[in-house]
Amino acid sequence: MSTLSTLPFLKPIHLRSPRSSPGGQRRHTLPASEFRCLSPEDAVSVFEIEREAFISVSGDCPLHLDEIRHFLNLCPELSLGWFEEGRLVAFIIGSLWDQDRLSQAALTLHKPRGTAVHIHVLAVHRTFRQQGKGSILMWRYLQYLRCLPFARRALLMCEEFLVPFYQKCGFEALGPCEVTVGELAFIEMQHPVRGHAFMRRNSGC
C-alpha cells in the first residue's frame, strides 16, 4: 500500500466531474485541486515560485535549486505541494532535525533519526496569493505530520513581520534564532505535533 493511499490529507480533492466529449465519452482531466508530496522532478517549479517570492523581499532564497533537489531526494515525504490542474501553486519543504533549537547546520542537513520537522520554506505562486492558500497548506501539512510516527514537533524560523501569520497557524515563538543569513535575523517558532491523540484516532492515520 502506498503512503499516499494511507494518508487522508494527501488524497486528491476532485472539485468537478470529468468532462464529456461531444460523442458522450468521458475524457481524462486533471483534478482541479490536489495535495501530494513533491519529487525531485518538481524542483524547478518549486525554485521558480520560491525565487520570485523571496528575492524581491529579502534578496535571497531559503533554498537554492541544488538544495531543493537535495531535500527532495533525501526526504520527499516531508514536503507537500498544492497543485491546481497539474500546476504547482504552493509548497512546503521540510527535513528532520535532532536538537531542541535550530542551528546553522539545520539549513542544509537532514537528520534521519530526528523527531523535529524543520520547515525550510513555505511559498505561494504570485497569482495565488492573498487567497488564504498559505494558511490552508500549512494546516494540511501539520495534519499530515500527525500521521508520521516519528514527528513530535515542527520548527521554523522567520523574519519578525511573519510571526503573526505563523501564530495564527498555531506556532509559538521561542525567541531569537541562532541562525543568521547575511544581515538577516530570525525568530524561531515551534508547533507541537504529538499530544493530539483524539485527532489521530479519528483522522484515519
Coordinates of C-alpha atoms in Angstrom, one line a residue:
M1 CA 0.0 0.0 0.0
S2 CA 1.4 3.4 -0.9
T3 CA 2.0 6.2 1.6
L4 CA -0.4 8.4 -0.3
S5 CA -3.3 5.9 0.0
T6 CA -3.0 5.7 3.8
L7 CA -2.8 9.5 4.4
P8 CA -6.2 11.2 4.0
F9 CA -4.8 14.7 4.0
L10 CA -2.8 14.0 0.8
K11 CA -5.6 12.4 -1.2
P12 CA -6.7 14.4 -4.3
I13 CA -9.7 16.6 -3.9
H14 CA -11.9 16.4 -7.0
L15 CA -13.8 19.6 -7.3
R16 CA -15.6 18.9 -10.6
S17 CA -16.8 16.0 -12.6
P18 CA -14.8 14.7 -15.6
R19 CA -15.8 16.5 -18.8
S20 CA -17.5 14.7 -21.6
S21 CA -16.5 14.7 -25.2
P22 CA -19.1 15.6 -27.9
G23 CA -19.6 11.9 -28.5
G24 CA -20.7 11.4 -24.9
Q25 CA -17.4 9.7 -23.9
R26 CA -15.6 10.9 -20.8
R27 CA -12.1 12.2 -21.3
H28 CA -9.5 12.4 -18.7
T29 CA -8.9 15.7 -16.9
L30 CA -6.5 16.5 -14.1
P31 CA -8.1 17.0 -10.6
A32 CA -8.9 20.6 -10.0
S33 CA -7.1 20.6 -6.7
E34 CA -4.5 18.0 -5.4
F35 CA -2.1 17.8 -2.5
R36 CA 0.9 15.5 -2.7
C37 CA 4.5 15.1 -1.6
L38 CA 6.9 16.6 -4.0
S39 CA 9.6 14.7 -6.1
P40 CA 12.9 15.8 -7.5
E41 CA 11.1 16.4 -10.8
D42 CA 9.2 19.2 -9.2
A43 CA 12.4 21.0 -8.1
V44 CA 12.5 23.6 -11.0
S45 CA 8.8 24.6 -10.5
V46 CA 9.5 24.9 -6.7
F47 CA 12.5 27.1 -7.2
E48 CA 10.7 29.4 -9.7
I49 CA 8.0 30.1 -7.1
E50 CA 10.4 30.5 -4.3
R51 CA 12.8 32.8 -6.2
E52 CA 10.0 35.2 -7.1
A53 CA 8.5 35.1 -3.6
F54 CA 11.7 35.7 -1.6
I55 CA 14.3 37.6 -3.7
S56 CA 12.0 40.6 -4.1
V57 CA 11.7 40.8 -0.3
S58 CA 14.9 39.6 1.3
G59 CA 17.3 39.4 -1.7
D60 CA 17.9 35.6 -1.3
C61 CA 16.1 32.3 -1.2
P62 CA 15.9 29.9 1.8
L63 CA 16.8 27.1 -0.5
H64 CA 18.6 27.2 -3.8
L65 CA 17.9 24.8 -6.6
D66 CA 20.6 22.3 -5.7
E67 CA 19.4 22.4 -2.0
I68 CA 15.8 21.8 -3.1
R69 CA 16.9 18.7 -5.1
H70 CA 19.0 17.6 -2.1
F71 CA 16.0 17.6 0.3
L72 CA 13.5 16.2 -2.3
N73 CA 15.9 13.3 -2.8
L74 CA 16.6 12.7 0.9
C75 CA 13.1 13.2 2.4
P76 CA 10.4 13.9 -0.1
E77 CA 7.8 12.6 2.5
L78 CA 8.5 15.9 4.4
S79 CA 7.3 18.1 1.5
L80 CA 3.9 19.0 0.4
G81 CA 2.7 20.6 -2.8
W82 CA -0.6 22.1 -3.8
F83 CA -1.4 21.6 -7.4
E84 CA -4.3 23.2 -9.4
E85 CA -5.0 21.2 -12.6
G86 CA -1.5 19.9 -12.5
R87 CA 0.2 23.2 -11.9
L88 CA 2.2 23.8 -8.7
V89 CA 0.7 26.8 -6.9
A90 CA 2.1 26.4 -3.3
F91 CA 4.5 24.2 -1.4
I92 CA 6.3 23.4 1.8
I93 CA 9.7 21.7 2.1
G94 CA 10.9 20.2 5.4
S95 CA 13.6 17.9 6.8
L96 CA 14.3 16.2 10.2
W97 CA 16.3 17.8 13.0
D98 CA 17.5 16.2 16.2
Q99 CA 18.1 19.1 18.6
D100 CA 15.9 21.4 20.7
R101 CA 16.7 24.5 18.7
L102 CA 17.8 25.2 15.1
S103 CA 21.5 25.9 14.4
Q104 CA 23.3 27.0 11.2
A105 CA 23.7 23.3 10.3
A106 CA 20.0 22.9 10.1
L107 CA 19.9 24.9 6.9
T108 CA 21.5 22.0 4.9
L109 CA 21.2 18.8 7.0
H110 CA 18.6 16.1 7.2
K111 CA 18.9 14.1 10.4
P112 CA 17.0 10.8 9.8
R113 CA 16.7 10.0 13.5
G114 CA 15.4 13.4 14.4
T115 CA 11.9 14.0 15.8
A116 CA 11.6 17.7 14.9
V117 CA 10.4 18.6 11.4
H118 CA 12.3 21.7 10.3
I119 CA 10.1 23.6 7.8
H120 CA 12.6 25.3 5.5
V121 CA 10.2 27.2 3.3
L122 CA 6.6 27.8 2.5
A123 CA 5.8 29.8 -0.7
V124 CA 2.8 30.5 -2.8
H125 CA 2.8 31.4 -6.5
R126 CA 2.3 35.2 -7.0
T127 CA -1.0 34.8 -8.9
F128 CA -2.5 32.8 -6.0
R129 CA -1.5 35.0 -3.1
Q130 CA -3.9 36.8 -0.8
Q131 CA -6.3 33.9 -1.1
G132 CA -5.5 32.1 2.2
K133 CA -3.6 29.3 0.4
G134 CA -0.6 29.6 2.6
S135 CA -2.7 29.0 5.8
I136 CA -4.6 26.2 4.2
L137 CA -1.5 24.4 3.1
M138 CA 0.2 24.8 6.5
W139 CA -2.9 23.4 8.2
R140 CA -2.9 20.3 5.9
Y141 CA 0.9 19.9 6.4
L142 CA 0.5 19.9 10.1
Q143 CA -2.3 17.3 9.9
Y144 CA -0.1 15.2 7.7
L145 CA 2.8 15.4 10.2
R146 CA 0.5 13.9 12.8
C147 CA 0.3 10.8 10.7
L148 CA 4.0 10.3 10.8
P149 CA 5.0 8.3 13.9
F150 CA 8.5 9.9 14.3
A151 CA 7.3 13.5 14.2
R152 CA 7.0 15.2 17.6
R153 CA 7.0 18.9 16.7
A154 CA 7.5 21.4 13.8
L155 CA 10.2 24.1 13.9
L156 CA 10.7 27.1 11.6
M157 CA 12.5 30.4 11.6
C158 CA 11.0 33.5 10.1
E159 CA 11.5 37.3 10.0
E160 CA 9.7 39.2 12.6
F161 CA 7.0 40.5 10.3
L162 CA 5.9 37.0 9.6
V163 CA 5.4 36.0 13.3
P164 CA 1.7 36.9 13.4
F165 CA 1.0 34.7 10.3
Y166 CA 2.6 31.7 11.9
Q167 CA 1.0 32.4 15.3
K168 CA -2.4 32.2 13.5
C169 CA -1.3 28.8 12.2
G170 CA -0.7 27.7 15.8
F171 CA 3.0 28.2 16.2
E172 CA 4.5 29.8 19.3
A173 CA 7.7 32.0 19.3
L174 CA 10.7 30.6 21.1
G175 CA 12.7 33.8 20.8
P176 CA 15.6 34.9 18.5
C177 CA 17.0 32.1 16.4
E178 CA 20.7 31.3 16.4
V179 CA 20.7 31.1 12.7
T180 CA 21.6 34.2 10.6
V181 CA 21.8 34.7 6.9
G182 CA 23.9 37.7 6.0
E183 CA 22.4 40.6 7.9
L184 CA 19.0 38.9 8.3
A185 CA 17.9 37.8 11.8
F186 CA 15.1 35.4 12.6
I187 CA 12.6 34.4 15.2
E188 CA 12.4 30.7 15.9
M189 CA 8.9 29.2 16.2
Q190 CA 7.5 25.7 17.1
H191 CA 4.3 23.8 16.8
P192 CA 3.6 20.5 18.8
V193 CA 2.7 17.6 16.6
R194 CA 2.1 15.0 19.3
G195 CA -0.5 15.4 22.0
H196 CA -3.4 15.1 19.6
A197 CA -4.4 11.5 20.3
F198 CA -8.1 12.2 19.7
M199 CA -7.4 13.7 16.3
R200 CA -5.2 10.8 15.3
R201 CA -7.8 8.2 16.3
N202 CA -10.4 9.9 14.2
S203 CA -8.3 11.0 11.2
G204 CA -7.7 7.7 9.5
C205 CA -4.0 7.8 10.3

